[in-house]
PDB file of C-alpha atoms in Angstrom:
ATOM      1  CA  MET A   1      -0.064  -0.043   0.040  1.00 37.00           C
ATOM      2  CA  ALA A   2       1.354   3.243  -0.894  1.00 42.00           C
ATOM      3  CA  SER A   3       1.714   5.882   1.545  1.00 55.00           C
ATOM      4  CA  ASN A   4       0.101   9.507   1.759  1.00 60.00           C
ATOM      5  CA  LYS A   5       3.773  10.955   0.740  1.00 78.00           C
ATOM      6  CA  ASP A   6       3.147  14.062   3.320  1.00 76.00           C
ATOM      7  CA  GLY A   7      -0.277  14.469   1.495  1.00 81.00           C
ATOM      8  CA  TYR A   8       1.536  14.953  -2.123  1.00 87.00           C
ATOM      9  CA  ALA A   9       0.338  11.685  -3.534  1.00 81.00           C
ATOM     10  CA  GLU A  10      -3.153  12.904  -4.161  1.00 83.00           C
ATOM     11  CA  THR A  11      -2.032  15.845  -6.105  1.00 88.00           C
ATOM     12  CA  VAL A  12       1.512  14.553  -7.798  1.00 93.00           C
ATOM     13  CA  ASP A  13       1.765  12.458 -10.491  1.00 94.00           C
ATOM     14  CA  TYR A  14       4.485   9.708 -10.224  1.00 96.00           C
ATOM     15  CA  ASP A  15       5.057   6.517 -11.063  1.00 97.00           C
ATOM     16  CA  LYS A  16       3.173   4.146  -8.369  1.00 96.00           C
ATOM     17  CA  SER A  17       4.685   1.045 -10.181  1.00 97.00           C
ATOM     18  CA  LEU A  18       7.988   1.579  -8.537  1.00 98.00           C
ATOM     19  CA  ASP A  19       6.580   2.293  -5.420  1.00 97.00           C
ATOM     20  CA  GLU A  20       5.492  -1.190  -4.491  1.00 97.00           C
ATOM     21  CA  HIS A  21       6.538  -3.584  -1.866  1.00 98.00           C
ATOM     22  CA  PRO A  22       8.854  -6.834  -3.082  1.00 98.00           C
ATOM     23  CA  THR A  23       7.625 -10.096  -2.512  1.00 98.00           C
ATOM     24  CA  ASP A  24       9.475 -11.863   0.680  1.00 98.00           C
ATOM     25  CA  ASP A  25      11.634 -13.825  -2.343  1.00 98.00           C
ATOM     26  CA  GLU A  26      12.110 -10.417  -3.864  1.00 98.00           C
ATOM     27  CA  LEU A  27      13.255  -9.161  -0.474  1.00 98.00           C
ATOM     28  CA  ASP A  28      15.470 -11.752   0.727  1.00 98.00           C
ATOM     29  CA  ALA A  29      17.342 -11.809  -2.546  1.00 98.00           C
ATOM     30  CA  ALA A  30      17.477  -7.879  -2.369  1.00 98.00           C
ATOM     31  CA  VAL A  31      18.922  -8.087   0.931  1.00 98.00           C
ATOM     32  CA  GLU A  32      21.639 -11.060   0.195  1.00 98.00           C
ATOM     33  CA  ASN A  33      22.740  -8.669  -3.023  1.00 98.00           C
ATOM     34  CA  LEU A  34      23.006  -5.780  -0.596  1.00 99.00           C
ATOM     35  CA  GLU A  35      25.211  -7.517   1.951  1.00 98.00           C
ATOM     36  CA  ALA A  36      27.433  -9.122  -1.111  1.00 98.00           C
ATOM     37  CA  SER A  37      27.839  -5.068  -1.664  1.00 98.00           C
ATOM     38  CA  GLY A  38      29.290  -4.920   1.782  1.00 98.00           C
ATOM     39  CA  PHE A  39      26.428  -3.331   3.110  1.00 98.00           C
ATOM     40  CA  ASP A  40      25.029  -4.427   6.825  1.00 98.00           C
ATOM     41  CA  VAL A  41      21.300  -4.858   6.679  1.00 99.00           C
ATOM     42  CA  VAL A  42      18.585  -4.815   9.101  1.00 98.00           C
ATOM     43  CA  VAL A  43      15.229  -5.717   8.315  1.00 98.00           C
ATOM     44  CA  VAL A  44      12.261  -4.818  10.874  1.00 98.00           C
ATOM     45  CA  ASP A  45       8.631  -4.684  10.566  1.00 98.00           C
ATOM     46  CA  ASP A  46       7.661  -1.197  11.343  1.00 98.00           C
ATOM     47  CA  ALA A  47       8.718   2.438  11.863  1.00 98.00           C
ATOM     48  CA  ALA A  48       8.798   2.004  15.842  1.00 98.00           C
ATOM     49  CA  ALA A  49      11.407  -1.024  15.090  1.00 98.00           C
ATOM     50  CA  ALA A  50      13.264   1.183  12.936  1.00 98.00           C
ATOM     51  CA  LEU A  51      13.953   4.020  15.418  1.00 98.00           C
ATOM     52  CA  ALA A  52      14.678   1.414  18.125  1.00 98.00           C
ATOM     53  CA  GLU A  53      17.040  -0.081  15.937  1.00 98.00           C
ATOM     54  CA  LEU A  54      18.847   3.272  15.178  1.00 98.00           C
ATOM     55  CA  GLU A  55      19.089   4.114  18.820  1.00 98.00           C
ATOM     56  CA  SER A  56      20.922   0.478  19.474  1.00 98.00           C
ATOM     57  CA  GLN A  57      23.283   1.319  16.628  1.00 98.00           C
ATOM     58  CA  ILE A  58      24.358   4.706  18.253  1.00 98.00           C
ATOM     59  CA  PRO A  59      26.457   4.864  21.163  1.00 98.00           C
ATOM     60  CA  ALA A  60      26.303   7.340  24.096  1.00 97.00           C
ATOM     61  CA  GLY A  61      28.599  10.320  23.397  1.00 98.00           C
ATOM     62  CA  ALA A  62      28.574  10.278  19.349  1.00 98.00           C
ATOM     63  CA  GLY A  63      28.234  13.014  17.711  1.00 98.00           C
ATOM     64  CA  VAL A  64      25.172  12.496  15.522  1.00 98.00           C
ATOM     65  CA  MET A  65      24.029  14.373  11.926  1.00 98.00           C
ATOM     66  CA  ASP A  66      21.136  13.731   9.606  1.00 98.00           C
ATOM     67  CA  GLY A  67      20.620  14.466   6.174  1.00 95.00           C
ATOM     68  CA  HIS A  68      17.089  15.559   5.316  1.00 91.00           C
ATOM     69  CA  SER A  69      14.710  12.751   5.000  1.00 94.00           C
ATOM     70  CA  THR A  70      11.129  12.141   5.012  1.00 94.00           C
ATOM     71  CA  THR A  71      11.481   8.812   6.026  1.00 96.00           C
ATOM     72  CA  LEU A  72      13.501  10.151   9.422  1.00 97.00           C
ATOM     73  CA  GLU A  73      10.565  12.149  10.002  1.00 96.00           C
ATOM     74  CA  GLU A  74       8.053   9.526   9.483  1.00 96.00           C
ATOM     75  CA  ILE A  75      10.253   6.801  12.064  1.00 97.00           C
ATOM     76  CA  GLY A  76      10.537   9.595  14.822  1.00 97.00           C
ATOM     77  CA  PHE A  77      14.018  10.185  14.770  1.00 98.00           C
ATOM     78  CA  MET A  78      14.131  13.712  14.016  1.00 97.00           C
ATOM     79  CA  ASP A  79      11.683  14.417  16.934  1.00 97.00           C
ATOM     80  CA  HIS A  80      14.015  12.194  19.120  1.00 98.00           C
ATOM     81  CA  LEU A  81      17.387  13.682  18.025  1.00 98.00           C
ATOM     82  CA  MET A  82      15.910  17.083  18.643  1.00 97.00           C
ATOM     83  CA  GLU A  83      13.820  16.370  21.846  1.00 95.00           C
ATOM     84  CA  GLY A  84      14.410  12.885  22.928  1.00 94.00           C
ATOM     85  CA  ASP A  85      16.070  11.206  26.101  1.00 95.00           C
ATOM     86  CA  HIS A  86      19.579  10.424  24.511  1.00 97.00           C
ATOM     87  CA  ASP A  87      23.372  10.990  25.413  1.00 97.00           C
ATOM     88  CA  TRP A  88      24.160  11.916  21.730  1.00 98.00           C
ATOM     89  CA  ASP A  89      26.214  15.113  20.924  1.00 98.00           C
ATOM     90  CA  ASN A  90      23.269  16.540  18.482  1.00 98.00           C
ATOM     91  CA  ARG A  91      25.196  18.060  15.337  1.00 97.00           C
ATOM     92  CA  HIS A  92      21.826  19.195  14.047  1.00 97.00           C
ATOM     93  CA  ALA A  93      21.051  21.743  16.431  1.00 97.00           C
ATOM     94  CA  GLU A  94      25.037  22.837  16.689  1.00 97.00           C
ATOM     95  CA  VAL A  95      25.025  23.729  12.947  1.00 97.00           C
ATOM     96  CA  TYR A  96      21.369  25.195  12.632  1.00 95.00           C
ATOM     97  CA  GLY A  97      21.786  27.059  15.753  1.00 96.00           C
ATOM     98  CA  ILE A  98      24.253  29.316  13.915  1.00 97.00           C
ATOM     99  CA  ASP A  99      22.684  32.819  12.976  1.00 97.00           C
ATOM    100  CA  ASP A 100      25.742  33.501  10.660  1.00 97.00           C
ATOM    101  CA  ASP A 101      25.445  32.107   7.228  1.00 96.00           C
ATOM    102  CA  ALA A 102      29.143  31.772   6.269  1.00 97.00           C
ATOM    103  CA  GLU A 103      29.853  30.047   9.648  1.00 97.00           C
ATOM    104  CA  ARG A 104      26.695  27.983   9.461  1.00 96.00           C
ATOM    105  CA  GLN A 105      27.508  26.518   6.149  1.00 96.00           C
ATOM    106  CA  ARG A 106      31.262  25.681   7.065  1.00 97.00           C
ATOM    107  CA  ALA A 107      29.572  23.809  10.122  1.00 97.00           C
ATOM    108  CA  ARG A 108      27.333  21.975   7.920  1.00 95.00           C
ATOM    109  CA  ARG A 109      30.437  20.997   5.729  1.00 96.00           C
ATOM    110  CA  GLU A 110      32.096  19.796   8.943  1.00 97.00           C
ATOM    111  CA  ALA A 111      28.913  17.938   9.955  1.00 97.00           C
ATOM    112  CA  GLN A 112      29.357  15.646   7.122  1.00 97.00           C
ATOM    113  CA  ALA A 113      32.110  13.927   9.209  1.00 97.00           C
ATOM    114  CA  SER A 114      30.248  13.018  12.081  1.00 98.00           C
ATOM    115  CA  ASP A 115      30.460   9.714  14.110  1.00 98.00           C
ATOM    116  CA  TYR A 116      27.184   8.971  13.016  1.00 98.00           C
ATOM    117  CA  PHE A 117      25.310  10.201   9.821  1.00 98.00           C
ATOM    118  CA  VAL A 118      21.773   9.088   9.494  1.00 98.00           C
ATOM    119  CA  GLY A 119      19.640   9.441   6.437  1.00 98.00           C
ATOM    120  CA  SER A 120      17.810   7.706   3.580  1.00 98.00           C
ATOM    121  CA  VAL A 121      18.185   6.692   0.177  1.00 98.00           C
ATOM    122  CA  ASN A 122      15.869   7.414  -2.961  1.00 98.00           C
ATOM    123  CA  ALA A 123      16.294   3.911  -4.727  1.00 98.00           C
ATOM    124  CA  ILE A 124      17.303   0.599  -3.731  1.00 99.00           C
ATOM    125  CA  ALA A 125      18.122  -1.997  -6.846  1.00 99.00           C
ATOM    126  CA  GLY A 126      17.243  -5.185  -5.931  1.00 98.00           C
ATOM    127  CA  THR A 127      21.033  -6.093  -7.791  1.00 98.00           C
ATOM    128  CA  GLY A 128      22.746  -4.888  -4.515  1.00 98.00           C
ATOM    129  CA  GLU A 129      22.989  -0.967  -5.388  1.00 98.00           C
ATOM    130  CA  LEU A 130      21.655   2.153  -3.405  1.00 98.00           C
ATOM    131  CA  VAL A 131      20.568   5.570  -5.048  1.00 98.00           C
ATOM    132  CA  ALA A 132      20.428   8.770  -3.564  1.00 98.00           C
ATOM    133  CA  ALA A 133      20.315  12.712  -4.609  1.00 96.00           C
ATOM    134  CA  ASP A 134      19.530  15.937  -3.622  1.00 92.00           C
ATOM    135  CA  ALA A 135      19.800  19.634  -4.703  1.00 92.00           C
ATOM    136  CA  SER A 136      23.021  20.688  -3.059  1.00 91.00           C
ATOM    137  CA  GLY A 137      25.010  17.453  -1.775  1.00 91.00           C
ATOM    138  CA  SER A 138      24.470  18.559   1.968  1.00 89.00           C
ATOM    139  CA  ARG A 139      22.715  15.372   2.424  1.00 88.00           C
ATOM    140  CA  VAL A 140      24.774  12.490   0.166  1.00 93.00           C
ATOM    141  CA  GLY A 141      27.991  14.363   0.699  1.00 93.00           C
ATOM    142  CA  ALA A 142      28.437  12.421   3.780  1.00 97.00           C
ATOM    143  CA  TYR A 143      27.238   8.892   2.162  1.00 98.00           C
ATOM    144  CA  PRO A 144      30.382   7.572   0.223  1.00 97.00           C
ATOM    145  CA  PHE A 145      33.256   8.690   2.860  1.00 97.00           C
ATOM    146  CA  ALA A 146      32.950  11.823   5.026  1.00 96.00           C
ATOM    147  CA  ALA A 147      30.848  10.035   7.668  1.00 98.00           C
ATOM    148  CA  GLU A 148      32.649   7.762  10.115  1.00 98.00           C
ATOM    149  CA  ASN A 149      29.591   5.454  10.486  1.00 98.00           C
ATOM    150  CA  LEU A 150      26.529   5.757   7.976  1.00 98.00           C
ATOM    151  CA  LEU A 151      23.194   4.986   9.202  1.00 98.00           C
ATOM    152  CA  LEU A 152      20.531   4.279   6.126  1.00 98.00           C
ATOM    153  CA  VAL A 153      16.621   4.039   6.601  1.00 98.00           C
ATOM    154  CA  ALA A 154      14.122   3.054   3.691  1.00 98.00           C
ATOM    155  CA  GLY A 155      10.901   1.541   3.390  1.00 98.00           C
ATOM    156  CA  THR A 156      10.696  -1.436   1.411  1.00 98.00           C
ATOM    157  CA  ASN A 157       8.369   0.317  -1.020  1.00 98.00           C
ATOM    158  CA  LYS A 158      11.839   1.814  -2.576  1.00 98.00           C
ATOM    159  CA  ILE A 159      13.135  -1.760  -3.716  1.00 98.00           C
ATOM    160  CA  VAL A 160      13.049  -2.198  -7.109  1.00 98.00           C
ATOM    161  CA  ASP A 161      14.466  -4.766  -9.745  1.00 98.00           C
ATOM    162  CA  ASP A 162      17.658  -3.234 -10.797  1.00 98.00           C
ATOM    163  CA  LEU A 163      19.859  -0.317 -11.284  1.00 98.00           C
ATOM    164  CA  ASP A 164      17.806   1.305 -14.217  1.00 98.00           C
ATOM    165  CA  ALA A 165      14.949   0.682 -12.186  1.00 98.00           C
ATOM    166  CA  ALA A 166      16.203   2.729  -9.296  1.00 98.00           C
ATOM    167  CA  LEU A 167      17.409   5.613 -11.688  1.00 98.00           C
ATOM    168  CA  ASP A 168      13.784   5.588 -12.912  1.00 98.00           C
ATOM    169  CA  ARG A 169      12.471   5.518  -9.593  1.00 98.00           C
ATOM    170  CA  LEU A 170      14.740   8.230  -8.961  1.00 98.00           C
ATOM    171  CA  GLU A 171      13.369  10.521 -11.612  1.00 98.00           C
ATOM    172  CA  ASN A 172       9.900   9.699 -11.534  1.00 98.00           C
ATOM    173  CA  VAL A 173       8.662   8.839  -7.721  1.00 97.00           C
ATOM    174  CA  ALA A 174      11.559  10.821  -5.329  1.00 96.00           C
ATOM    175  CA  TYR A 175      11.877  13.739  -7.503  1.00 96.00           C
ATOM    176  CA  PRO A 176       8.344  14.784  -8.535  1.00 96.00           C
ATOM    177  CA  LEU A 177       7.434  14.351  -4.773  1.00 94.00           C
ATOM    178  CA  GLU A 178      10.445  16.156  -3.287  1.00 93.00           C
ATOM    179  CA  ASP A 179       9.600  19.153  -5.945  1.00 93.00           C
ATOM    180  CA  ALA A 180       6.468  19.704  -4.640  1.00 93.00           C
ATOM    181  CA  ARG A 181       7.387  19.351  -0.697  1.00 91.00           C
ATOM    182  CA  ALA A 182      10.172  22.176  -1.884  1.00 89.00           C
ATOM    183  CA  GLN A 183       7.554  24.338  -3.297  1.00 91.00           C
ATOM    184  CA  GLU A 184       5.666  24.321  -0.442  1.00 90.00           C
ATOM    185  CA  ALA A 185       8.537  24.420   2.248  1.00 88.00           C
ATOM    186  CA  TYR A 186      10.590  27.243   0.394  1.00 90.00           C
ATOM    187  CA  GLY A 187       8.690  28.480  -2.514  1.00 92.00           C
ATOM    188  CA  GLN A 188      11.079  26.972  -5.139  1.00 92.00           C
ATOM    189  CA  GLY A 189      11.342  23.820  -6.654  1.00 91.00           C
ATOM    190  CA  SER A 190      14.044  21.398  -6.032  1.00 93.00           C
ATOM    191  CA  MET A 191      16.172  19.411  -8.865  1.00 95.00           C
ATOM    192  CA  ILE A 192      18.314  16.356  -8.920  1.00 96.00           C
ATOM    193  CA  GLY A 193      21.824  18.360  -8.410  1.00 95.00           C
ATOM    194  CA  LYS A 194      23.965  15.957  -6.868  1.00 96.00           C
ATOM    195  CA  GLN A 195      23.529  12.329  -7.839  1.00 96.00           C
ATOM    196  CA  LEU A 196      24.781   9.095  -5.856  1.00 97.00           C
ATOM    197  CA  ILE A 197      25.058   5.342  -7.139  1.00 98.00           C
ATOM    198  CA  TYR A 198      26.507   3.758  -4.113  1.00 98.00           C
ATOM    199  CA  ARG A 199      27.464   0.462  -5.681  1.00 98.00           C
ATOM    200  CA  GLN A 200      29.977  -1.108  -3.196  1.00 98.00           C
ATOM    201  CA  GLU A 201      31.052  -0.396   0.549  1.00 98.00           C
ATOM    202  CA  ALA A 202      34.640  -1.634   1.183  1.00 97.00           C
ATOM    203  CA  GLU A 203      34.842  -0.716   4.819  1.00 98.00           C
ATOM    204  CA  GLU A 204      33.320  -3.406   7.100  1.00 97.00           C
ATOM    205  CA  GLY A 205      30.631  -2.459   9.411  1.00 98.00           C
ATOM    206  CA  ARG A 206      30.700   1.228   8.338  1.00 98.00           C
ATOM    207  CA  THR A 207      27.321   1.208   6.331  1.00 98.00           C
ATOM    208  CA  THR A 208      24.308  -0.213   8.073  1.00 98.00           C
ATOM    209  CA  LEU A 209      20.765  -0.338   5.964  1.00 99.00           C
ATOM    210  CA  VAL A 210      17.799  -0.540   8.063  1.00 99.00           C
ATOM    211  CA  LEU A 211      14.760  -1.804   5.579  1.00 99.00           C
ATOM    212  CA  VAL A 212      11.195  -1.239   7.179  1.00 98.00           C
ATOM    213  CA  ARG A 213       8.146  -2.943   5.676  1.00 98.00           C
ATOM    214  CA  GLU A 214       6.298  -0.229   5.325  1.00 97.00           C
ATOM    215  CA  SER A 215       5.539   2.660   2.903  1.00 96.00           C
ATOM    216  CA  LEU A 216       7.762   5.294   4.104  1.00 96.00           C
ATOM    217  CA  GLY A 217       9.718   8.329   2.257  1.00 95.00           C
ATOM    218  CA  TYR A 218       9.882   9.504  -1.569  1.00 93.00           C
TER     219      TYR A 218
END
């Protein structure tokens, strides 16, 4: 079942065939291929379990930064990061508490190299690749190398057959929905400015993908 996508699903034209959940066999095959690509994969049943998994992964005292993600909002991670009971160093609050534009931009770049960077992806290829993009690169910039540990959360609705389908999902599901969100939030549309195809993680244990058996995110 497709989610309401913050209400945009009712008004935005997007390819719903690229937003369906895999069968159990397809999910198992995707997990196997993702793990062969070097990603640690955890499959959970719902948003509450996803949040609990993130909490268990991040130790006390760690510096934590996020890349903007509807999925992180939907599972309650952003509320927990900003207001919850934890002993993390909230880099998000530090960065966005800076009034000076140039200083805040410098701090945003430094925060890409946080102990733990938490985000999502726009598509997951059943063949083992991850696809993510944003306008400025402030979200995906940490993914390839900068962050010491990378935690990604995505609904299984983002799993598609292969890399070509994942790129199609980015263009025809994630982009139109994010563009609508940006128009409402910022008064201007979005764009696919910086795009990442994450084919392989060579550093053992660095990148964990939490797959949620719910329709989440764009």
